[in-house]
């Protein structure tokens, strides 16, 4: 049932969001036609491309997906034909959206092309990453965590932190928040090390059961308390594939960023209107240093 639901949702998403592929389906005449919609051809290449977006690899799942995805492509083509007949592509708002989608596709294609020449991570790079992150591998743990998502205005953050520091237990802290009508949500969960943000993982590794960690979050703060933990180390051999994928992705991202930096450096960029005087502020990168909210007992 889950797989059927996923495919149905994807088919609907294709109808709503993949108009570009339908608009450009005349460009590939090298693959066999698998359907015709009022004379317009849908090719095997288009179907395979749509299947690839599902990120499924098992042969039985791909086979099950094909009829539904093809139906979605047919329905999509019917909608495109009717929209074209009604000249919706000439509507200024629609034309603007199509141009934005075109720019997105072209920019993404350039990024992917820039990343194609990146060399695969070497054995030495994989070993170095393994050794540099024992919290993910050699000293990997699985944590059972109590999480509190607290909604609090910036002017009360310090007050909440102070009560968090002085509370004898998380229960006492929760009782205080209720007395102050501070909104929060709580829940328990089991998280292996690799599913936790890398920036907080070393802090959790150094903490004992019962200790808590407070962090800034949009709209307030988040508190994590360790309820239980167990050691589940991973060897280099078992970790190799995951590390290689991570490093390859990082290299590709770096290659894309380098290409974009080069383009920026050689381009003449002017900010106009309300952005003319504030162009430096508009292009300044946000400060990622989240000060405050230290680990507590």
mmCIF file of C-alpha atoms in Angstrom:
data_model
loop_
_atom_site.group_PDB
_atom_site.id
_atom_site.type_symbol
_atom_site.label_atom_id
_atom_site.label_comp_id
_atom_site.label_asym_id
_atom_site.label_seq_id
_atom_site.Cartn_x
_atom_site.Cartn_y
_atom_site.Cartn_z
ATOM 1 C CA UNK A 1 0.000 0.000 0.000
ATOM 2 C CA UNK A 2 2.846 2.396 0.799
ATOM 3 C CA UNK A 3 4.428 1.935 -2.614
ATOM 4 C CA UNK A 4 1.067 2.392 -4.358
ATOM 5 C CA UNK A 5 0.464 5.604 -2.413
ATOM 6 C CA UNK A 6 3.920 6.900 -3.280
ATOM 7 C CA UNK A 7 3.420 6.241 -6.972
ATOM 8 C CA UNK A 8 0.015 7.904 -6.927
ATOM 9 C CA UNK A 9 1.484 10.984 -5.273
ATOM 10 C CA UNK A 10 4.320 11.096 -7.783
ATOM 11 C CA UNK A 11 1.895 10.811 -10.670
ATOM 12 C CA UNK A 12 -0.069 13.755 -9.306
ATOM 13 C CA UNK A 13 3.130 15.735 -8.820
ATOM 14 C CA UNK A 14 4.071 15.061 -12.425
ATOM 15 C CA UNK A 15 0.745 16.427 -13.597
ATOM 16 C CA UNK A 16 1.201 19.557 -11.527
ATOM 17 C CA UNK A 17 4.924 20.199 -11.763
ATOM 18 C CA UNK A 18 6.621 18.657 -14.788
ATOM 19 C CA UNK A 19 5.208 20.707 -17.628
ATOM 20 C CA UNK A 20 8.650 21.386 -19.011
ATOM 21 C CA UNK A 21 9.209 17.786 -20.003
ATOM 22 C CA UNK A 22 5.856 17.695 -21.752
ATOM 23 C CA UNK A 23 6.548 20.953 -23.547
ATOM 24 C CA UNK A 24 9.860 19.626 -24.833
ATOM 25 C CA UNK A 25 8.878 16.066 -25.678
ATOM 26 C CA UNK A 26 9.474 16.564 -29.396
ATOM 27 C CA UNK A 27 13.232 16.897 -28.948
ATOM 28 C CA UNK A 28 14.059 13.174 -28.620
ATOM 29 C CA UNK A 29 13.272 11.196 -31.760
ATOM 30 C CA UNK A 30 15.944 8.554 -31.178
ATOM 31 C CA UNK A 31 13.940 6.341 -28.833
ATOM 32 C CA UNK A 32 10.807 4.338 -29.647
ATOM 33 C CA UNK A 33 7.380 5.838 -29.166
ATOM 34 C CA UNK A 34 5.322 4.222 -26.405
ATOM 35 C CA UNK A 35 2.169 6.354 -26.667
ATOM 36 C CA UNK A 36 0.521 8.970 -28.850
ATOM 37 C CA UNK A 37 -1.805 11.632 -27.500
ATOM 38 C CA UNK A 38 -3.786 13.322 -30.277
ATOM 39 C CA UNK A 39 -0.769 12.808 -32.485
ATOM 40 C CA UNK A 40 1.856 13.971 -29.969
ATOM 41 C CA UNK A 41 4.414 11.285 -29.159
ATOM 42 C CA UNK A 42 5.593 10.112 -25.759
ATOM 43 C CA UNK A 43 8.886 8.228 -25.995
ATOM 44 C CA UNK A 44 10.537 5.529 -23.919
ATOM 45 C CA UNK A 45 13.253 8.033 -23.016
ATOM 46 C CA UNK A 46 10.676 10.342 -21.447
ATOM 47 C CA UNK A 47 9.219 7.476 -19.446
ATOM 48 C CA UNK A 48 12.664 6.382 -18.252
ATOM 49 C CA UNK A 49 13.498 9.949 -17.262
ATOM 50 C CA UNK A 50 10.278 10.221 -15.263
ATOM 51 C CA UNK A 51 10.941 6.843 -13.598
ATOM 52 C CA UNK A 52 14.422 8.035 -12.625
ATOM 53 C CA UNK A 53 12.852 10.870 -10.647
ATOM 54 C CA UNK A 54 11.218 8.312 -8.357
ATOM 55 C CA UNK A 55 14.627 7.224 -7.024
ATOM 56 C CA UNK A 56 13.656 3.554 -7.024
ATOM 57 C CA UNK A 57 16.105 0.855 -8.066
ATOM 58 C CA UNK A 58 14.385 -2.501 -7.523
ATOM 59 C CA UNK A 59 13.247 -4.073 -10.772
ATOM 60 C CA UNK A 60 9.823 -5.058 -9.444
ATOM 61 C CA UNK A 61 9.142 -1.528 -8.188
ATOM 62 C CA UNK A 62 10.204 -0.013 -11.508
ATOM 63 C CA UNK A 63 7.936 -2.434 -13.369
ATOM 64 C CA UNK A 64 5.030 -1.525 -11.082
ATOM 65 C CA UNK A 65 5.694 2.198 -11.533
ATOM 66 C CA UNK A 66 5.808 2.282 -15.317
ATOM 67 C CA UNK A 67 2.064 1.993 -16.098
ATOM 68 C CA UNK A 68 1.135 4.680 -13.577
ATOM 69 C CA UNK A 69 3.898 7.035 -14.673
ATOM 70 C CA UNK A 70 2.978 6.569 -18.335
ATOM 71 C CA UNK A 71 -0.652 7.351 -17.504
ATOM 72 C CA UNK A 72 0.551 10.504 -15.735
ATOM 73 C CA UNK A 73 2.549 11.511 -18.814
ATOM 74 C CA UNK A 74 -0.509 10.958 -21.021
ATOM 75 C CA UNK A 75 -2.713 13.017 -18.700
ATOM 76 C CA UNK A 76 -0.038 15.684 -18.562
ATOM 77 C CA UNK A 77 0.112 15.873 -22.345
ATOM 78 C CA UNK A 78 -3.674 16.238 -22.523
ATOM 79 C CA UNK A 79 -3.473 19.167 -20.119
ATOM 80 C CA UNK A 80 -0.616 20.760 -22.048
ATOM 81 C CA UNK A 81 -2.507 20.434 -25.316
ATOM 82 C CA UNK A 82 -5.605 22.070 -23.841
ATOM 83 C CA UNK A 83 -3.574 24.824 -22.215
ATOM 84 C CA UNK A 84 -1.811 25.530 -25.508
ATOM 85 C CA UNK A 85 -5.124 25.525 -27.357
ATOM 86 C CA UNK A 86 -6.360 28.183 -24.933
ATOM 87 C CA UNK A 87 -3.082 30.105 -25.421
ATOM 88 C CA UNK A 88 -2.277 29.929 -21.729
ATOM 89 C CA UNK A 89 1.404 29.867 -22.638
ATOM 90 C CA UNK A 90 0.920 33.460 -23.873
ATOM 91 C CA UNK A 91 -0.539 34.606 -20.557
ATOM 92 C CA UNK A 92 2.089 36.915 -18.957
ATOM 93 C CA UNK A 93 1.974 35.148 -15.594
ATOM 94 C CA UNK A 94 2.266 31.688 -17.164
ATOM 95 C CA UNK A 95 5.020 32.843 -19.528
ATOM 96 C CA UNK A 96 6.936 34.181 -16.544
ATOM 97 C CA UNK A 97 6.657 30.839 -14.739
ATOM 98 C CA UNK A 98 7.787 28.947 -17.843
ATOM 99 C CA UNK A 99 10.812 31.217 -18.201
ATOM 100 C CA UNK A 100 11.660 30.758 -14.516
ATOM 101 C CA UNK A 101 11.440 26.966 -14.950
ATOM 102 C CA UNK A 102 13.632 27.174 -18.063
ATOM 103 C CA UNK A 103 16.281 29.123 -16.136
ATOM 104 C CA UNK A 104 16.138 26.606 -13.302
ATOM 105 C CA UNK A 105 16.621 23.645 -15.668
ATOM 106 C CA UNK A 106 19.496 25.304 -17.536
ATOM 107 C CA UNK A 107 21.294 26.399 -14.356
ATOM 108 C CA UNK A 108 20.909 22.917 -12.864
ATOM 109 C CA UNK A 109 22.219 21.349 -16.084
ATOM 110 C CA UNK A 110 25.297 23.591 -15.939
ATOM 111 C CA UNK A 111 25.924 22.678 -12.310
ATOM 112 C CA UNK A 112 25.648 18.958 -13.099
ATOM 113 C CA UNK A 113 27.966 19.339 -16.091
ATOM 114 C CA UNK A 114 30.509 21.209 -13.942
ATOM 115 C CA UNK A 115 30.484 18.391 -11.389
ATOM 116 C CA UNK A 116 30.927 15.558 -13.909
ATOM 117 C CA UNK A 117 34.697 15.810 -14.041
ATOM 118 C CA UNK A 118 35.157 15.410 -10.297
ATOM 119 C CA UNK A 119 37.443 12.522 -9.381
ATOM 120 C CA UNK A 120 36.164 9.756 -7.124
ATOM 121 C CA UNK A 121 37.421 9.889 -3.537
ATOM 122 C CA UNK A 122 40.640 7.929 -3.023
ATOM 123 C CA UNK A 123 41.103 5.197 -0.441
ATOM 124 C CA UNK A 124 43.257 7.627 1.551
ATOM 125 C CA UNK A 125 40.513 10.279 1.562
ATOM 126 C CA UNK A 126 37.946 7.717 2.697
ATOM 127 C CA UNK A 127 40.234 6.464 5.485
ATOM 128 C CA UNK A 128 41.009 10.016 6.601
ATOM 129 C CA UNK A 129 37.311 10.878 6.853
ATOM 130 C CA UNK A 130 36.650 7.690 8.821
ATOM 131 C CA UNK A 131 39.450 8.495 11.280
ATOM 132 C CA UNK A 132 38.456 12.167 11.612
ATOM 133 C CA UNK A 133 34.876 11.308 12.594
ATOM 134 C CA UNK A 134 34.982 8.571 15.232
ATOM 135 C CA UNK A 135 31.565 9.745 16.479
ATOM 136 C CA UNK A 136 30.066 8.516 13.185
ATOM 137 C CA UNK A 137 32.005 5.280 12.844
ATOM 138 C CA UNK A 138 34.503 3.791 15.323
ATOM 139 C CA UNK A 139 32.710 5.284 18.336
ATOM 140 C CA UNK A 140 29.240 5.399 16.806
ATOM 141 C CA UNK A 141 26.331 5.388 19.246
ATOM 142 C CA UNK A 142 22.570 5.099 19.015
ATOM 143 C CA UNK A 143 20.786 7.625 21.220
ATOM 144 C CA UNK A 144 17.339 7.558 22.765
ATOM 145 C CA UNK A 145 16.457 11.233 23.108
ATOM 146 C CA UNK A 146 13.782 13.328 24.752
ATOM 147 C CA UNK A 147 13.215 16.422 22.587
ATOM 148 C CA UNK A 148 11.504 19.677 23.539
ATOM 149 C CA UNK A 149 10.715 22.217 20.814
ATOM 150 C CA UNK A 150 10.116 25.480 22.632
ATOM 151 C CA UNK A 151 8.375 28.511 21.138
ATOM 152 C CA UNK A 152 9.727 31.611 22.838
ATOM 153 C CA UNK A 153 10.362 35.199 21.764
ATOM 154 C CA UNK A 154 13.986 36.389 21.491
ATOM 155 C CA UNK A 155 13.603 38.664 24.534
ATOM 156 C CA UNK A 156 12.796 35.647 26.752
ATOM 157 C CA UNK A 157 15.459 33.245 25.484
ATOM 158 C CA UNK A 158 17.955 34.178 28.194
ATOM 159 C CA UNK A 159 15.293 33.764 30.878
ATOM 160 C CA UNK A 160 14.389 30.301 29.592
ATOM 161 C CA UNK A 161 18.070 29.347 29.443
ATOM 162 C CA UNK A 162 18.575 30.436 33.034
ATOM 163 C CA UNK A 163 15.690 28.297 34.285
ATOM 164 C CA UNK A 164 16.938 25.399 32.194
ATOM 165 C CA UNK A 165 20.374 25.672 33.830
ATOM 166 C CA UNK A 166 18.976 25.894 37.351
ATOM 167 C CA UNK A 167 16.345 23.141 37.063
ATOM 168 C CA UNK A 168 17.040 19.930 38.955
ATOM 169 C CA UNK A 169 15.461 17.869 36.172
ATOM 170 C CA UNK A 170 13.830 18.268 32.788
ATOM 171 C CA UNK A 171 10.499 17.609 34.512
ATOM 172 C CA UNK A 172 11.029 20.641 36.765
ATOM 173 C CA UNK A 173 11.861 22.748 33.729
ATOM 174 C CA UNK A 174 8.712 21.583 31.921
ATOM 175 C CA UNK A 175 6.606 22.432 35.007
ATOM 176 C CA UNK A 176 8.091 25.950 35.050
ATOM 177 C CA UNK A 177 7.340 26.454 31.332
ATOM 178 C CA UNK A 178 3.738 25.429 31.899
ATOM 179 C CA UNK A 179 3.439 27.895 34.753
ATOM 180 C CA UNK A 180 4.703 30.608 32.393
ATOM 181 C CA UNK A 181 2.382 29.579 29.535
ATOM 182 C CA UNK A 182 5.390 28.950 27.296
ATOM 183 C CA UNK A 183 4.355 26.798 24.343
ATOM 184 C CA UNK A 184 6.375 23.667 23.670
ATOM 185 C CA UNK A 185 6.113 20.249 22.078
ATOM 186 C CA UNK A 186 7.806 17.118 23.355
ATOM 187 C CA UNK A 187 8.561 13.640 22.145
ATOM 188 C CA UNK A 188 10.942 10.699 22.352
ATOM 189 C CA UNK A 189 12.938 9.190 19.516
ATOM 190 C CA UNK A 190 15.781 6.820 18.742
ATOM 191 C CA UNK A 191 18.494 8.353 16.575
ATOM 192 C CA UNK A 192 21.711 6.756 15.334
ATOM 193 C CA UNK A 193 24.677 9.099 15.136
ATOM 194 C CA UNK A 194 24.434 9.556 11.356
ATOM 195 C CA UNK A 195 20.907 10.958 11.634
ATOM 196 C CA UNK A 196 21.963 13.773 13.960
ATOM 197 C CA UNK A 197 23.439 17.130 12.877
ATOM 198 C CA UNK A 198 27.214 16.784 12.690
ATOM 199 C CA UNK A 199 27.744 20.032 14.600
ATOM 200 C CA UNK A 200 26.015 18.735 17.753
ATOM 201 C CA UNK A 201 27.151 15.126 17.617
ATOM 202 C CA UNK A 202 30.520 15.626 19.400
ATOM 203 C CA UNK A 203 28.655 17.398 22.244
ATOM 204 C CA UNK A 204 26.233 14.493 22.617
ATOM 205 C CA UNK A 205 29.140 12.040 22.545
ATOM 206 C CA UNK A 206 30.698 13.767 25.552
ATOM 207 C CA UNK A 207 27.475 13.814 27.593
ATOM 208 C CA UNK A 208 26.118 11.299 30.088
ATOM 209 C CA UNK A 209 22.644 9.777 30.319
ATOM 210 C CA UNK A 210 20.299 12.361 31.849
ATOM 211 C CA UNK A 211 22.267 15.350 30.594
ATOM 212 C CA UNK A 212 20.713 17.838 28.186
ATOM 213 C CA UNK A 213 21.794 20.016 25.290
ATOM 214 C CA UNK A 214 20.086 23.297 24.370
ATOM 215 C CA UNK A 215 20.264 24.722 20.858
ATOM 216 C CA UNK A 216 18.824 27.728 19.032
ATOM 217 C CA UNK A 217 15.984 26.953 16.650
ATOM 218 C CA UNK A 218 13.639 28.988 14.433
ATOM 219 C CA UNK A 219 11.066 30.601 16.668
ATOM 220 C CA UNK A 220 12.752 29.614 19.907
ATOM 221 C CA UNK A 221 14.992 26.779 21.037
ATOM 222 C CA UNK A 222 15.307 22.996 21.153
ATOM 223 C CA UNK A 223 16.371 20.918 24.134
ATOM 224 C CA UNK A 224 17.646 17.356 23.793
ATOM 225 C CA UNK A 225 18.049 15.057 26.793
ATOM 226 C CA UNK A 226 19.806 11.700 26.545
ATOM 227 C CA UNK A 227 17.544 8.994 27.966
ATOM 228 C CA UNK A 228 19.665 6.028 26.867
ATOM 229 C CA UNK A 229 22.485 5.147 24.512
ATOM 230 C CA UNK A 230 24.248 2.110 23.136
ATOM 231 C CA UNK A 231 27.523 1.621 21.313
ATOM 232 C CA UNK A 232 27.177 0.458 17.706
ATOM 233 C CA UNK A 233 30.578 1.004 16.023
ATOM 234 C CA UNK A 234 31.009 0.565 12.266
ATOM 235 C CA UNK A 235 34.163 -0.706 10.624
ATOM 236 C CA UNK A 236 35.851 1.105 7.765
ATOM 237 C CA UNK A 237 34.803 -1.628 5.321
ATOM 238 C CA UNK A 238 31.128 -1.267 6.241
ATOM 239 C CA UNK A 239 31.347 2.527 6.143
ATOM 240 C CA UNK A 240 33.271 2.821 2.874
ATOM 241 C CA UNK A 241 30.305 3.102 0.511
ATOM 242 C CA UNK A 242 28.526 5.760 2.588
ATOM 243 C CA UNK A 243 31.721 7.792 3.038
ATOM 244 C CA UNK A 244 32.517 7.607 -0.673
ATOM 245 C CA UNK A 245 29.029 8.865 -1.548
ATOM 246 C CA UNK A 246 29.263 11.704 0.976
ATOM 247 C CA UNK A 247 32.713 12.811 -0.192
ATOM 248 C CA UNK A 248 31.714 12.604 -3.849
ATOM 249 C CA UNK A 249 28.677 14.780 -3.198
ATOM 250 C CA UNK A 250 30.831 17.279 -1.294
ATOM 251 C CA UNK A 251 33.347 17.417 -4.158
ATOM 252 C CA UNK A 252 30.600 17.974 -6.703
ATOM 253 C CA UNK A 253 29.108 20.758 -4.586
ATOM 254 C CA UNK A 254 32.542 22.382 -4.271
ATOM 255 C CA UNK A 255 33.082 22.155 -8.033
ATOM 256 C CA UNK A 256 29.721 23.821 -8.657
ATOM 257 C CA UNK A 257 30.484 26.576 -6.138
ATOM 258 C CA UNK A 258 33.891 27.172 -7.721
ATOM 259 C CA UNK A 259 32.331 27.440 -11.174
ATOM 260 C CA UNK A 260 29.745 29.901 -9.903
ATOM 261 C CA UNK A 261 32.415 31.951 -8.117
ATOM 262 C CA UNK A 262 34.351 32.173 -11.383
ATOM 263 C CA UNK A 263 31.241 33.320 -13.225
ATOM 264 C CA UNK A 264 30.555 35.966 -10.600
ATOM 265 C CA UNK A 265 34.138 37.181 -10.781
ATOM 266 C CA UNK A 266 34.028 37.726 -14.537
ATOM 267 C CA UNK A 267 30.498 39.145 -14.716
ATOM 268 C CA UNK A 268 29.299 42.721 -14.484
ATOM 269 C CA UNK A 269 26.555 42.656 -11.852
ATOM 270 C CA UNK A 270 24.566 45.773 -11.036
ATOM 271 C CA UNK A 271 21.911 46.088 -8.355
ATOM 272 C CA UNK A 272 19.239 48.629 -9.199
ATOM 273 C CA UNK A 273 16.290 50.355 -7.602
ATOM 274 C CA UNK A 274 15.844 49.643 -3.914
ATOM 275 C CA UNK A 275 18.868 47.336 -3.959
ATOM 276 C CA UNK A 276 21.291 49.823 -5.509
ATOM 277 C CA UNK A 277 22.724 51.245 -2.299
ATOM 278 C CA UNK A 278 22.356 48.049 -0.276
ATOM 279 C CA UNK A 279 23.917 45.684 -2.788
ATOM 280 C CA UNK A 280 26.703 44.686 -0.418
ATOM 281 C CA UNK A 281 24.214 43.900 2.315
ATOM 282 C CA UNK A 282 22.048 41.999 -0.155
ATOM 283 C CA UNK A 283 24.913 39.709 -1.174
ATOM 284 C CA UNK A 284 26.489 39.299 2.280
ATOM 285 C CA UNK A 285 26.418 35.737 3.537
ATOM 286 C CA UNK A 286 24.551 35.240 6.840
ATOM 287 C CA UNK A 287 26.586 34.589 9.949
ATOM 288 C CA UNK A 288 26.346 30.883 10.718
ATOM 289 C CA UNK A 289 27.898 31.219 14.159
ATOM 290 C CA UNK A 290 25.131 30.446 16.630
ATOM 291 C CA UNK A 291 26.424 31.777 19.908
ATOM 292 C CA UNK A 292 24.881 31.061 23.273
ATOM 293 C CA UNK A 293 22.613 28.239 24.372
ATOM 294 C CA UNK A 294 25.344 26.082 25.901
ATOM 295 C CA UNK A 295 25.049 22.496 26.991
ATOM 296 C CA UNK A 296 23.443 22.151 30.393
ATOM 297 C CA UNK A 297 23.371 19.543 33.073
#
